[in-house]
PDB file of C-alpha atoms in Angstrom:
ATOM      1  CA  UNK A  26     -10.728 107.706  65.471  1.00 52.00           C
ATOM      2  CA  UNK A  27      -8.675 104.697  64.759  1.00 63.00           C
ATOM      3  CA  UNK A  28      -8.293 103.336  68.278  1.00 67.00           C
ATOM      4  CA  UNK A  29     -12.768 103.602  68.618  1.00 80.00           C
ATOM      5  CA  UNK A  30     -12.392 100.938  65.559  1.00 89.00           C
ATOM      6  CA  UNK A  31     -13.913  97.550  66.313  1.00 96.00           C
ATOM      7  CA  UNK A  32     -10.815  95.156  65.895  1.00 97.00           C
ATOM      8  CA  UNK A  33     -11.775  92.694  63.095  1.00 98.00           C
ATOM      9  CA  UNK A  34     -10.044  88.910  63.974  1.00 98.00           C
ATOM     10  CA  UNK A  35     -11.293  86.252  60.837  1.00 98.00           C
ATOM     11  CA  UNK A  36     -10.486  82.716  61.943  1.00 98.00           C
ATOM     12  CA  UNK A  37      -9.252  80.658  59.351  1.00 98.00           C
ATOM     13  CA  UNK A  38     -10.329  77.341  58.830  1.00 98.00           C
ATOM     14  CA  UNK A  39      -7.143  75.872  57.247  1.00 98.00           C
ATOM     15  CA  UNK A  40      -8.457  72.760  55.597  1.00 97.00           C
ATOM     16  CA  UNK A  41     -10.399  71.231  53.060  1.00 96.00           C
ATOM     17  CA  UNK A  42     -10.855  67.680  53.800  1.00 95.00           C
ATOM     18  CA  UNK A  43     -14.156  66.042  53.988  1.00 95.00           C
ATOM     19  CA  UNK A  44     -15.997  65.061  57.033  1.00 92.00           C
ATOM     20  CA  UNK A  45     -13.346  67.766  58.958  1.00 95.00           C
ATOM     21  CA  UNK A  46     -14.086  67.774  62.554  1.00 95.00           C
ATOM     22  CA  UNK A  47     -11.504  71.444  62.804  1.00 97.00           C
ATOM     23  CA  UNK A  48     -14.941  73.097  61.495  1.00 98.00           C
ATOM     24  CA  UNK A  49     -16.604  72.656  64.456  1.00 98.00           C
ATOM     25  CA  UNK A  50     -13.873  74.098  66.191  1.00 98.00           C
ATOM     26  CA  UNK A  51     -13.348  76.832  64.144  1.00 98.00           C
ATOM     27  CA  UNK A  52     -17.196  77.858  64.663  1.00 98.00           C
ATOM     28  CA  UNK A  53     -16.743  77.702  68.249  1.00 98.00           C
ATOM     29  CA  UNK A  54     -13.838  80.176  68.224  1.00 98.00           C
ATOM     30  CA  UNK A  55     -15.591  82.077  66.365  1.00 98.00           C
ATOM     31  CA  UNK A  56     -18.854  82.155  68.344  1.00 98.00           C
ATOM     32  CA  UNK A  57     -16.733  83.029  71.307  1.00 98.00           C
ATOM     33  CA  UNK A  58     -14.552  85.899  69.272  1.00 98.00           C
ATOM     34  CA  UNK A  59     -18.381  87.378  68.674  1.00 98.00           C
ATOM     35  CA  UNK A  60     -19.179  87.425  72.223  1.00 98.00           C
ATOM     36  CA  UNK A  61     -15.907  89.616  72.853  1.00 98.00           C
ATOM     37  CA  UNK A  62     -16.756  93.144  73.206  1.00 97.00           C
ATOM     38  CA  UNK A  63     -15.530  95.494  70.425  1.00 97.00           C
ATOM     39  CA  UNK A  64     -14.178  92.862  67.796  1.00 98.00           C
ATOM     40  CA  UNK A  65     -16.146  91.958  64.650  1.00 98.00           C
ATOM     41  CA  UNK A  66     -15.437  88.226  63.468  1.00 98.00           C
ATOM     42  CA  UNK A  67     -15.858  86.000  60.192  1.00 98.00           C
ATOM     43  CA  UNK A  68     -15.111  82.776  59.251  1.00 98.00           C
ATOM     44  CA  UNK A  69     -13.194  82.207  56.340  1.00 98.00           C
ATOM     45  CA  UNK A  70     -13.198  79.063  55.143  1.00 98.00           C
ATOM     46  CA  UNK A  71     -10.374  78.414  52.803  1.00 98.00           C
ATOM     47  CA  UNK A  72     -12.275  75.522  50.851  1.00 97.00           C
ATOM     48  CA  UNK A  73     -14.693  78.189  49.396  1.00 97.00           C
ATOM     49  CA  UNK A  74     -11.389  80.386  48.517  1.00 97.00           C
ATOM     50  CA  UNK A  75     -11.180  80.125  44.475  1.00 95.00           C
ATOM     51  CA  UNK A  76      -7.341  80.486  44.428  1.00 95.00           C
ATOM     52  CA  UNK A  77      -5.934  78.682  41.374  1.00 95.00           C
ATOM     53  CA  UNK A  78      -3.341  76.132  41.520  1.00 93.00           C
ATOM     54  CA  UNK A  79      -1.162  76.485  39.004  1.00 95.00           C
ATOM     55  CA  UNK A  80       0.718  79.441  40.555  1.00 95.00           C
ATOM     56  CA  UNK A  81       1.438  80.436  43.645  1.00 95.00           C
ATOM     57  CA  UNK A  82       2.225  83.597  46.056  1.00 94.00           C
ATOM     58  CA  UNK A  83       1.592  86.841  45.928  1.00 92.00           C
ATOM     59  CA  UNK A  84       0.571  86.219  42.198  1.00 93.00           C
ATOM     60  CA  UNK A  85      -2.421  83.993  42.786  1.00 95.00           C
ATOM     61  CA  UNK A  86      -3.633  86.936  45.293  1.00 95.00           C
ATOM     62  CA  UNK A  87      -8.086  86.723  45.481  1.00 96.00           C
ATOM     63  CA  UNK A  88      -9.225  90.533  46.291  1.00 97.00           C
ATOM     64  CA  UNK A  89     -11.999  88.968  48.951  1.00 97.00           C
ATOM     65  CA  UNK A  90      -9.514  87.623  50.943  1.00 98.00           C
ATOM     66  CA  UNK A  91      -6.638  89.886  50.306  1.00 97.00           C
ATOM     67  CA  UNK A  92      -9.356  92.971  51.878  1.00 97.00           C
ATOM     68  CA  UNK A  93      -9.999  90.725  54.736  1.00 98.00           C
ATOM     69  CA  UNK A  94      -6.663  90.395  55.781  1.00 98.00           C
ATOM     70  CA  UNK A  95      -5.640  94.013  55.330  1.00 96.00           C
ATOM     71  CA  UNK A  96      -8.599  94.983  57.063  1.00 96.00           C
ATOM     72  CA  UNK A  97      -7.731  92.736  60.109  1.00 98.00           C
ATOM     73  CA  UNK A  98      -6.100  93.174  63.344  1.00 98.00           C
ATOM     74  CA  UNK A  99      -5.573  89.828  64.385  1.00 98.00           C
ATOM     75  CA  UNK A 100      -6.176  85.805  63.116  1.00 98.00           C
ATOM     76  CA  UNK A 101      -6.890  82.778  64.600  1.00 98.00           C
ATOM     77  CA  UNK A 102      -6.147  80.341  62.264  1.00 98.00           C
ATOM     78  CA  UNK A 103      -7.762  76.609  63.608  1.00 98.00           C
ATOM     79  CA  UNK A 104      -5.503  73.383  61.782  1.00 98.00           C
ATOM     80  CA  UNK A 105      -5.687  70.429  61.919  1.00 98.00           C
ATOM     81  CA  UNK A 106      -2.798  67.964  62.035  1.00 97.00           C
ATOM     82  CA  UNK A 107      -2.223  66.016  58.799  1.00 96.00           C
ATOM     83  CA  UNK A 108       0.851  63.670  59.151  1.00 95.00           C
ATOM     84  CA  UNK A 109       2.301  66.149  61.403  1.00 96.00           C
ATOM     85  CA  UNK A 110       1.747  69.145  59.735  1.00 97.00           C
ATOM     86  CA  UNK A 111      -0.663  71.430  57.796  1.00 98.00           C
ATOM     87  CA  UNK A 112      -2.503  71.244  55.136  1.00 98.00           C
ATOM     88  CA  UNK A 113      -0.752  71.930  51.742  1.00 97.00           C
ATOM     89  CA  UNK A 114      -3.861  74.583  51.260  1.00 98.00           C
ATOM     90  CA  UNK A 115      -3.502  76.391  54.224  1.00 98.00           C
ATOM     91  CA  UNK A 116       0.431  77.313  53.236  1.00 98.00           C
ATOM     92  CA  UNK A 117      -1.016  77.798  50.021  1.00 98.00           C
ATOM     93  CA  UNK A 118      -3.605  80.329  50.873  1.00 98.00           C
ATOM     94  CA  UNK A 119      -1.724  82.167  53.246  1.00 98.00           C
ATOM     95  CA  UNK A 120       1.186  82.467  50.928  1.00 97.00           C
ATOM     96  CA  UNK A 121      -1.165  84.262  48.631  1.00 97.00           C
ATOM     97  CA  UNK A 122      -0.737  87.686  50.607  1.00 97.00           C
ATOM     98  CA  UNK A 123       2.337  89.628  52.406  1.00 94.00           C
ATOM     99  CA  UNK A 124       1.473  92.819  52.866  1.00 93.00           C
ATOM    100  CA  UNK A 125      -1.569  92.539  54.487  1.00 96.00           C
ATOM    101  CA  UNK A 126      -0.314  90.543  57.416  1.00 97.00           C
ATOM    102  CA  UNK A 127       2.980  92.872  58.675  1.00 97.00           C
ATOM    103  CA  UNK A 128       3.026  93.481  62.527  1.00 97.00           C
ATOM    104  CA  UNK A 129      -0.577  91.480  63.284  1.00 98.00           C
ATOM    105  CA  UNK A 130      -1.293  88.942  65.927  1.00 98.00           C
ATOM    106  CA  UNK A 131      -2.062  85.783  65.004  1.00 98.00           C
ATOM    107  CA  UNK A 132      -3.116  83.074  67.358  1.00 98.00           C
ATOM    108  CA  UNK A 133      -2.914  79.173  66.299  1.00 98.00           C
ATOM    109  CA  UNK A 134      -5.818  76.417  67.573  1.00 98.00           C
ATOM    110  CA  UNK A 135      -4.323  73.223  66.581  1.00 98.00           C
ATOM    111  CA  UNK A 136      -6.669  70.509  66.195  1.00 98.00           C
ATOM    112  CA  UNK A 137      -6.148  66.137  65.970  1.00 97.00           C
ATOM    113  CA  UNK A 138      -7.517  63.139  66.894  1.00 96.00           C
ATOM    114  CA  UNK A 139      -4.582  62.075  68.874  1.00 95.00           C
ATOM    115  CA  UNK A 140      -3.951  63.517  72.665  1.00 95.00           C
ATOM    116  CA  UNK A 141      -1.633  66.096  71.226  1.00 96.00           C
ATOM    117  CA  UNK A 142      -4.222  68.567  70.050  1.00 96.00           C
ATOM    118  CA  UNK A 143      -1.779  69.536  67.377  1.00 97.00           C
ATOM    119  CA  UNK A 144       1.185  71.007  68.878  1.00 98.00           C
ATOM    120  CA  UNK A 145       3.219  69.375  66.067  1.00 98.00           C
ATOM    121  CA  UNK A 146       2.034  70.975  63.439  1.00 98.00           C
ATOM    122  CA  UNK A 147       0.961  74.524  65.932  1.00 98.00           C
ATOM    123  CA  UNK A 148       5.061  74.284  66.313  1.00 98.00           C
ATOM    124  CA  UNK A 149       5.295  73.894  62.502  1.00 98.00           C
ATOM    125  CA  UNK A 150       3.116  76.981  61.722  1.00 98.00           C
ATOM    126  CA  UNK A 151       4.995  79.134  63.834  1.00 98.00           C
ATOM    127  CA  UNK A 152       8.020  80.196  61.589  1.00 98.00           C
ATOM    128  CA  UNK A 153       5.756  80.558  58.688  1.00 98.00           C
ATOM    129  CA  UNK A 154       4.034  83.169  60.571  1.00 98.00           C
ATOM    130  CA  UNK A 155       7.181  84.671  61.507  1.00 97.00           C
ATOM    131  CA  UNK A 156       8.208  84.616  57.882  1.00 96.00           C
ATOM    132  CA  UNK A 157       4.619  86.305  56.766  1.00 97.00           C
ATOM    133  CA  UNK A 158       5.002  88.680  59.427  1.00 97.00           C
ATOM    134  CA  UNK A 159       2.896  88.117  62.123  1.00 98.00           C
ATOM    135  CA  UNK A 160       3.265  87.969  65.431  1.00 98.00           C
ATOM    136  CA  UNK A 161       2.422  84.836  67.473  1.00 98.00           C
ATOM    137  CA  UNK A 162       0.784  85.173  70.826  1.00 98.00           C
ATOM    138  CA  UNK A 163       1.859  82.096  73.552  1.00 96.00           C
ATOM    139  CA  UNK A 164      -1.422  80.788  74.270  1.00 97.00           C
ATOM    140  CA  UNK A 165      -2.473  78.205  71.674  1.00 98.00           C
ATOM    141  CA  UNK A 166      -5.562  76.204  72.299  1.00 98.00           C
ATOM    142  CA  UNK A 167      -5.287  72.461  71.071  1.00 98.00           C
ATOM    143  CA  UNK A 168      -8.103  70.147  70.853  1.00 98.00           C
ATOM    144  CA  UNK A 169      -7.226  66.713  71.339  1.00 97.00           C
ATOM    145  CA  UNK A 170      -9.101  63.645  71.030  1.00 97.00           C
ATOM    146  CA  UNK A 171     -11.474  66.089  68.804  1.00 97.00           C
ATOM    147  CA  UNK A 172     -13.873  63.440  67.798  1.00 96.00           C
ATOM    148  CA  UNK A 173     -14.904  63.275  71.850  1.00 97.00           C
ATOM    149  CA  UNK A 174     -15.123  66.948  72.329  1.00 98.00           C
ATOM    150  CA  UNK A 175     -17.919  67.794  69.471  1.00 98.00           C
ATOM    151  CA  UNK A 176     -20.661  65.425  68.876  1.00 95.00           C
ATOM    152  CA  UNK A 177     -21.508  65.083  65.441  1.00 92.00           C
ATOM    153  CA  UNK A 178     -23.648  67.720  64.659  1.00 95.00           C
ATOM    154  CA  UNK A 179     -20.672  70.238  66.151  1.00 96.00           C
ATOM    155  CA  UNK A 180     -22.399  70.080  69.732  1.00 97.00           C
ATOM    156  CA  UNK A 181     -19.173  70.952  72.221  1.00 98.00           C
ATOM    157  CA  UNK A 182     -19.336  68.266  74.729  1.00 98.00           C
ATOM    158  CA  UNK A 183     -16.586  69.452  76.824  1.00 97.00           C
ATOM    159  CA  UNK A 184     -17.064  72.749  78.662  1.00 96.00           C
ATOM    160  CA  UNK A 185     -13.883  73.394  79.522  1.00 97.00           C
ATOM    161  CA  UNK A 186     -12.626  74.277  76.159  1.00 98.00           C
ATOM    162  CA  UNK A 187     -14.608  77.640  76.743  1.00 98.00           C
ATOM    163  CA  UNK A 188     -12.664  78.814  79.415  1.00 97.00           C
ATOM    164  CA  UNK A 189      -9.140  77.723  77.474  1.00 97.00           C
ATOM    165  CA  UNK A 190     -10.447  79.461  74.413  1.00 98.00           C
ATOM    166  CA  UNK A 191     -11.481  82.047  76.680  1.00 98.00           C
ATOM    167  CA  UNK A 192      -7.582  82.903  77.795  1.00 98.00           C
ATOM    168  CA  UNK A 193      -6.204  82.395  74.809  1.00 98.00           C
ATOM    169  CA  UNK A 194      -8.634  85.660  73.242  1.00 98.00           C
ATOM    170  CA  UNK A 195      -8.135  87.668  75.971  1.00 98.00           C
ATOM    171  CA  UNK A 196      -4.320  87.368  74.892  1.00 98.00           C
ATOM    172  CA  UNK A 197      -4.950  87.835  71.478  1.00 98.00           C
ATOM    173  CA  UNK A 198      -7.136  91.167  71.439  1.00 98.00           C
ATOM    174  CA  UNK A 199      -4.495  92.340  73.735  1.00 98.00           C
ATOM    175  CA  UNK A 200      -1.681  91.828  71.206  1.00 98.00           C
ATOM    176  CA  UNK A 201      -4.314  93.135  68.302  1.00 98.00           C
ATOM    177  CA  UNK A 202      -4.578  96.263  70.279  1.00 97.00           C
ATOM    178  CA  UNK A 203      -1.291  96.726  71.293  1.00 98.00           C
ATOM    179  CA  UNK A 204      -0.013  95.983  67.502  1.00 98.00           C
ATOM    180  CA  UNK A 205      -2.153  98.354  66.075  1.00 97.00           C
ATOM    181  CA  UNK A 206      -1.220 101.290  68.235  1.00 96.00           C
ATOM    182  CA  UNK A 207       2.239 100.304  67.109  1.00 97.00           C
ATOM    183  CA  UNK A 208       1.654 100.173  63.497  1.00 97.00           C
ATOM    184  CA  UNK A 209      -0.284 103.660  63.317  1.00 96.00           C
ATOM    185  CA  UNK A 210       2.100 105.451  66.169  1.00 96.00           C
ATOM    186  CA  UNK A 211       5.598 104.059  66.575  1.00 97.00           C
ATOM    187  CA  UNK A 212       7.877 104.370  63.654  1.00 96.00           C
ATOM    188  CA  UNK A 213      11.006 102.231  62.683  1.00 93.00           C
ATOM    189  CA  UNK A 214      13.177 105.465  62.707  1.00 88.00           C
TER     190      UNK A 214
ATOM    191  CA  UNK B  12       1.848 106.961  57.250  1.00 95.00           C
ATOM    192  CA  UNK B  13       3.735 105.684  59.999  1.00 96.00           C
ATOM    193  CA  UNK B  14       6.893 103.533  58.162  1.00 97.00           C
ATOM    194  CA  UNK B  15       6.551 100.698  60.882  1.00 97.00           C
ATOM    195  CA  UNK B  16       8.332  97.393  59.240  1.00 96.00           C
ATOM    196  CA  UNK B  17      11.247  97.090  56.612  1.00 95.00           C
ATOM    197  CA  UNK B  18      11.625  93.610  54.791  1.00 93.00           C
ATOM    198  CA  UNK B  19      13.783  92.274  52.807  1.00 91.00           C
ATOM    199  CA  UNK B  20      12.641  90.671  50.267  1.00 88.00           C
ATOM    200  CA  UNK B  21      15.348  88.339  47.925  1.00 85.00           C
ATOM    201  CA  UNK B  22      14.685  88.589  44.254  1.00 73.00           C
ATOM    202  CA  UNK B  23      13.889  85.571  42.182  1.00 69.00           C
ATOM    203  CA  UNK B  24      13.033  87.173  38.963  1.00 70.00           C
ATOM    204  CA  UNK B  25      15.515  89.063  36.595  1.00 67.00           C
ATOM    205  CA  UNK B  26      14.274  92.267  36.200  1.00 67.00           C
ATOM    206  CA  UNK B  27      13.984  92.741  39.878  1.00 64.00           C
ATOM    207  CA  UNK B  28      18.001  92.362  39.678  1.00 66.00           C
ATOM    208  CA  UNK B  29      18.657  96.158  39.551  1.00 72.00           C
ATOM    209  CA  UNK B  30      16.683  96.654  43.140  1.00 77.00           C
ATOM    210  CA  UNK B  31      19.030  94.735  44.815  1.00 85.00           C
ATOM    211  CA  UNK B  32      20.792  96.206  47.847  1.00 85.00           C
ATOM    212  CA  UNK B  33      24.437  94.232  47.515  1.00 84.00           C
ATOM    213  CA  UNK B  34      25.389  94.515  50.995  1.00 88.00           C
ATOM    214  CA  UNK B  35      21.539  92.933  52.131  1.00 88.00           C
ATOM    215  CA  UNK B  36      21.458  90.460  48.940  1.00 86.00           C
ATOM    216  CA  UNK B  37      17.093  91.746  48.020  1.00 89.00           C
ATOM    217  CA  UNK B  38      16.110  94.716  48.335  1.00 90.00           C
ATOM    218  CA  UNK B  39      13.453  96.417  51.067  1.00 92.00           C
ATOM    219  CA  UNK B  40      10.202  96.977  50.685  1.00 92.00           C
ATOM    220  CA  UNK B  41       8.873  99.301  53.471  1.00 95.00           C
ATOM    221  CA  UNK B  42       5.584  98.914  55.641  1.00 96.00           C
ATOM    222  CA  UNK B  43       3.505 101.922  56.757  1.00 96.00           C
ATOM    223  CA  UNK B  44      -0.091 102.264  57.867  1.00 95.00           C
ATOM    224  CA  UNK B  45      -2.278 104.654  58.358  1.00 93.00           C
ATOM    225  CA  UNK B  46      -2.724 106.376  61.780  1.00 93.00           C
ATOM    226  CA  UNK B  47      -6.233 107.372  61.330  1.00 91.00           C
ATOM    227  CA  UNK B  48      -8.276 104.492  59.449  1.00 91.00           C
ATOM    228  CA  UNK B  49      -5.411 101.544  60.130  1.00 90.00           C
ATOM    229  CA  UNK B  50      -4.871 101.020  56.266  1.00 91.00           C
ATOM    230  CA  UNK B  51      -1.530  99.679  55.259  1.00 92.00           C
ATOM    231  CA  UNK B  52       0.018 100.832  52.186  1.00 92.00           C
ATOM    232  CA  UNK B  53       4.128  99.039  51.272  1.00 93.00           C
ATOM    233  CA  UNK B  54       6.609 100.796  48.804  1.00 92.00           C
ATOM    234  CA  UNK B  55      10.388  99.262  47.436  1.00 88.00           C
ATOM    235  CA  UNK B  56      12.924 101.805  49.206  1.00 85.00           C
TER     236      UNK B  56
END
Protein backbone atom coordinates (compact mmCIF):
# COMPACT_ATOMS: atom_id res chain seq x y z
CA UNK A 1 0.00 0.00 0.00
CA UNK A 2 1.10 3.45 -0.83
CA UNK A 3 1.12 4.96 2.65
CA UNK A 4 3.68 1.48 3.90
CA UNK A 5 6.08 3.23 1.11
CA UNK A 6 9.40 4.40 2.50
CA UNK A 7 9.31 8.25 1.68
CA UNK A 8 12.35 8.90 -0.59
CA UNK A 9 13.89 12.77 0.27
CA UNK A 10 17.33 13.29 -2.25
CA UNK A 11 19.22 16.33 -0.99
CA UNK A 12 20.52 18.37 -3.57
CA UNK A 13 23.79 19.70 -3.52
CA UNK A 14 23.20 22.90 -5.58
CA UNK A 15 26.70 23.82 -6.60
CA UNK A 16 29.61 23.14 -8.51
CA UNK A 17 32.39 25.21 -7.34
CA UNK A 18 35.65 23.85 -6.29
CA UNK A 19 36.90 23.41 -2.85
CA UNK A 20 32.80 23.78 -1.80
CA UNK A 21 32.49 23.56 1.85
CA UNK A 22 28.07 23.09 1.18
CA UNK A 23 29.29 19.31 0.47
CA UNK A 24 30.04 18.64 3.74
CA UNK A 25 26.87 19.89 4.71
CA UNK A 26 24.94 18.29 2.34
CA UNK A 27 26.50 14.79 3.55
CA UNK A 28 25.56 15.57 6.96
CA UNK A 29 21.89 16.10 6.07
CA UNK A 30 21.97 13.36 4.45
CA UNK A 31 23.56 11.07 7.05
CA UNK A 32 20.93 12.35 9.40
CA UNK A 33 17.85 11.89 6.67
CA UNK A 34 19.30 8.01 6.75
CA UNK A 35 19.01 7.71 10.37
CA UNK A 36 15.17 8.77 10.07
CA UNK A 37 13.01 5.84 10.24
CA UNK A 38 11.07 4.94 7.05
CA UNK A 39 12.74 7.44 4.47
CA UNK A 40 15.33 6.27 1.91
CA UNK A 41 17.92 9.15 0.99
CA UNK A 42 20.54 10.00 -1.89
CA UNK A 43 22.67 12.59 -2.64
CA UNK A 44 22.50 14.12 -5.82
CA UNK A 45 25.10 16.08 -6.67
CA UNK A 46 24.30 18.39 -9.48
CA UNK A 47 28.07 18.70 -10.69
CA UNK A 48 27.92 15.00 -11.86
CA UNK A 49 24.39 15.93 -13.63
CA UNK A 50 25.31 15.88 -17.57
CA UNK A 51 22.63 18.50 -18.47
CA UNK A 52 23.73 20.45 -21.55
CA UNK A 53 23.96 24.08 -21.70
CA UNK A 54 22.86 25.23 -24.65
CA UNK A 55 19.14 24.83 -23.83
CA UNK A 56 17.28 25.00 -21.08
CA UNK A 57 13.92 23.73 -19.21
CA UNK A 58 11.93 21.11 -19.53
CA UNK A 59 13.83 20.41 -22.87
CA UNK A 60 17.26 19.70 -21.45
CA UNK A 61 15.29 17.09 -19.05
CA UNK A 62 18.23 13.93 -17.91
CA UNK A 63 15.94 10.64 -17.26
CA UNK A 64 18.29 9.86 -13.93
CA UNK A 65 17.29 12.78 -12.38
CA UNK A 66 13.93 13.38 -13.84
CA UNK A 67 13.01 9.46 -12.04
CA UNK A 68 14.48 10.73 -8.90
CA UNK A 69 12.39 13.54 -8.56
CA UNK A 70 9.15 11.87 -9.57
CA UNK A 71 9.93 9.19 -7.36
CA UNK A 72 10.40 11.60 -4.36
CA UNK A 73 8.35 12.84 -1.60
CA UNK A 74 10.29 15.53 -0.36
CA UNK A 75 13.94 17.62 -1.07
CA UNK A 76 16.33 19.22 0.83
CA UNK A 77 18.17 21.16 -1.36
CA UNK A 78 21.69 22.55 0.66
CA UNK A 79 23.05 26.19 -1.27
CA UNK A 80 25.34 28.01 -0.81
CA UNK A 81 25.33 31.80 -1.06
CA UNK A 82 27.10 33.21 -4.13
CA UNK A 83 26.83 37.09 -4.20
CA UNK A 84 23.59 36.74 -2.57
CA UNK A 85 22.06 34.20 -4.37
CA UNK A 86 22.30 30.71 -5.97
CA UNK A 87 24.17 29.21 -8.15
CA UNK A 88 23.27 29.74 -11.89
CA UNK A 89 23.37 25.63 -11.97
CA UNK A 90 21.16 24.98 -9.34
CA UNK A 91 18.20 27.22 -11.23
CA UNK A 92 19.44 25.51 -14.09
CA UNK A 93 19.01 22.00 -12.97
CA UNK A 94 15.94 22.41 -11.24
CA UNK A 95 14.38 24.16 -14.14
CA UNK A 96 15.01 21.01 -16.06
CA UNK A 97 11.77 19.26 -14.57
CA UNK A 98 8.00 20.44 -13.66
CA UNK A 99 6.07 17.73 -13.35
CA UNK A 100 7.85 15.80 -11.10
CA UNK A 101 7.92 18.33 -8.32
CA UNK A 102 3.84 19.37 -8.02
CA UNK A 103 2.53 19.36 -4.35
CA UNK A 104 6.14 18.07 -2.65
CA UNK A 105 7.92 19.45 0.32
CA UNK A 106 10.95 20.88 -0.10
CA UNK A 107 13.13 22.10 2.68
CA UNK A 108 16.14 24.73 2.00
CA UNK A 109 19.76 24.50 4.12
CA UNK A 110 21.40 27.63 3.16
CA UNK A 111 24.99 27.63 3.55
CA UNK A 112 27.96 30.88 3.66
CA UNK A 113 30.87 31.93 5.14
CA UNK A 114 29.38 35.00 6.56
CA UNK A 115 27.10 34.88 9.97
CA UNK A 116 24.02 34.77 7.82
CA UNK A 117 24.07 31.10 6.98
CA UNK A 118 22.37 32.03 3.77
CA UNK A 119 19.08 33.41 4.45
CA UNK A 120 19.61 35.74 1.45
CA UNK A 121 19.73 33.55 -1.01
CA UNK A 122 17.23 30.65 1.29
CA UNK A 123 14.74 33.90 0.82
CA UNK A 124 15.69 33.97 -2.90
CA UNK A 125 14.94 30.24 -3.51
CA UNK A 126 11.70 30.42 -2.06
CA UNK A 127 9.47 31.76 -4.99
CA UNK A 128 11.25 29.56 -7.37
CA UNK A 129 9.99 26.73 -5.44
CA UNK A 130 6.69 28.17 -5.34
CA UNK A 131 6.85 28.64 -9.08
CA UNK A 132 8.10 24.74 -9.57
CA UNK A 133 5.52 23.71 -7.30
CA UNK A 134 6.70 22.76 -4.18
CA UNK A 135 5.87 23.45 -1.03
CA UNK A 136 8.30 25.08 1.45
CA UNK A 137 8.37 23.95 5.02
CA UNK A 138 9.40 27.04 7.75
CA UNK A 139 12.29 25.52 9.27
CA UNK A 140 15.43 26.20 7.23
CA UNK A 141 18.74 25.28 8.69
CA UNK A 142 21.62 27.83 7.81
CA UNK A 143 25.17 27.24 8.42
CA UNK A 144 27.07 30.21 9.05
CA UNK A 145 30.61 30.80 9.45
CA UNK A 146 30.76 27.21 7.54
CA UNK A 147 34.47 27.07 7.33
CA UNK A 148 34.38 26.80 11.51
CA UNK A 149 31.68 24.26 11.65
CA UNK A 150 33.42 21.34 9.38
CA UNK A 151 37.05 20.81 9.62
CA UNK A 152 38.57 20.08 6.49
CA UNK A 153 38.13 16.67 5.92
CA UNK A 154 34.05 17.37 6.49
CA UNK A 155 34.50 16.52 10.35
CA UNK A 156 31.28 18.58 12.00
CA UNK A 157 32.85 20.47 14.75
CA UNK A 158 29.78 21.94 16.08
CA UNK A 159 27.23 19.58 17.64
CA UNK A 160 24.56 21.61 17.75
CA UNK A 161 23.82 21.64 14.12
CA UNK A 162 22.44 18.00 14.77
CA UNK A 163 19.77 18.93 16.84
CA UNK A 164 18.77 22.09 14.32
CA UNK A 165 18.95 19.68 11.45
CA UNK A 166 17.20 17.42 13.61
CA UNK A 167 13.86 19.87 13.79
CA UNK A 168 14.00 20.95 10.65
CA UNK A 169 13.44 16.84 9.31
CA UNK A 170 11.05 16.14 11.66
CA UNK A 171 9.09 19.08 9.83
CA UNK A 172 9.87 17.98 6.60
CA UNK A 173 8.78 14.15 6.69
CA UNK A 174 5.74 15.56 8.25
CA UNK A 175 4.89 17.76 5.25
CA UNK A 176 6.20 14.66 2.85
CA UNK A 177 3.61 12.59 4.52
CA UNK A 178 0.97 14.83 4.76
CA UNK A 179 1.53 15.91 0.88
CA UNK A 180 1.42 12.62 -0.29
CA UNK A 181 -1.82 11.58 1.32
CA UNK A 182 -3.03 14.71 -0.41
CA UNK A 183 -1.79 14.02 -3.78
CA UNK A 184 -3.13 10.25 -3.89
CA UNK A 185 -6.58 11.12 -1.80
CA UNK A 186 -7.84 14.68 -2.01
CA UNK A 187 -8.89 15.90 -5.36
CA UNK A 188 -9.06 19.55 -6.75
CA UNK A 189 -12.85 19.04 -7.51
CA UNK B 1 -5.64 9.09 -10.57
CA UNK B 2 -6.47 11.60 -8.17
CA UNK B 3 -6.47 15.20 -10.41
CA UNK B 4 -4.72 17.07 -7.41
CA UNK B 5 -3.03 20.43 -9.05
CA UNK B 6 -4.09 22.55 -12.19
CA UNK B 7 -1.35 24.96 -13.70
CA UNK B 8 -1.29 27.26 -15.95
CA UNK B 9 1.16 27.23 -18.02
CA UNK B 10 1.69 30.57 -20.63
CA UNK B 11 2.71 29.56 -24.09
CA UNK B 12 5.90 30.76 -25.64
CA UNK B 13 5.93 28.76 -28.74
CA UNK B 14 3.46 29.14 -31.76
CA UNK B 15 1.94 26.07 -32.20
CA UNK B 16 0.99 25.89 -28.61
CA UNK B 17 -1.22 29.11 -29.61
CA UNK B 18 -4.44 27.09 -30.25
CA UNK B 19 -4.33 25.62 -26.40
CA UNK B 20 -4.74 28.80 -25.07
CA UNK B 21 -7.60 29.43 -22.64
CA UNK B 22 -8.36 33.42 -23.54
CA UNK B 23 -9.91 34.27 -20.38
CA UNK B 24 -6.54 32.55 -18.31
CA UNK B 25 -3.97 33.82 -21.15
CA UNK B 26 -1.97 29.63 -21.25
CA UNK B 27 -3.63 26.96 -21.03
CA UNK B 28 -3.80 24.12 -17.98
CA UNK B 29 -2.08 21.29 -17.73
CA UNK B 30 -3.57 19.03 -14.97
CA UNK B 31 -1.66 17.04 -12.12
CA UNK B 32 -2.83 13.61 -10.90
CA UNK B 33 -1.05 10.80 -9.10
CA UNK B 34 -1.55 7.64 -8.40
CA UNK B 35 -3.28 6.50 -5.15
CA UNK B 36 -1.71 3.18 -4.94
CA UNK B 37 2.13 3.38 -6.05
CA UNK B 38 2.37 7.53 -5.70
CA UNK B 39 3.24 7.91 -9.52
CA UNK B 40 2.35 11.19 -11.07
CA UNK B 41 1.16 11.29 -14.50
CA UNK B 42 0.10 15.46 -16.08
CA UNK B 43 -2.25 15.91 -19.18
CA UNK B 44 -3.21 19.61 -21.15
CA UNK B 45 -7.08 20.00 -20.22
Amino acid sequence: MEASRSLFIPVILGTARMGRMSLHAAHLVTEELGKCAGVETDLIDIAKLPLPTNDAGEAIKQADFSAKMSKADALVVVSPEYNHGYSGLLKHVLDSCLKEYIHKAVGIVGVSAGPFGGTRVIQNLLPVMRELGLVTIFWDVNFSSVQKVFNEDGTLLDESYIRRIDKFLKELIWMAKTLRQGRARISLD
Amino acid sequence: MNHHCDKIVYNVDAHDAGKTDPSLGGFIEEFHTCPECGGGASRHA
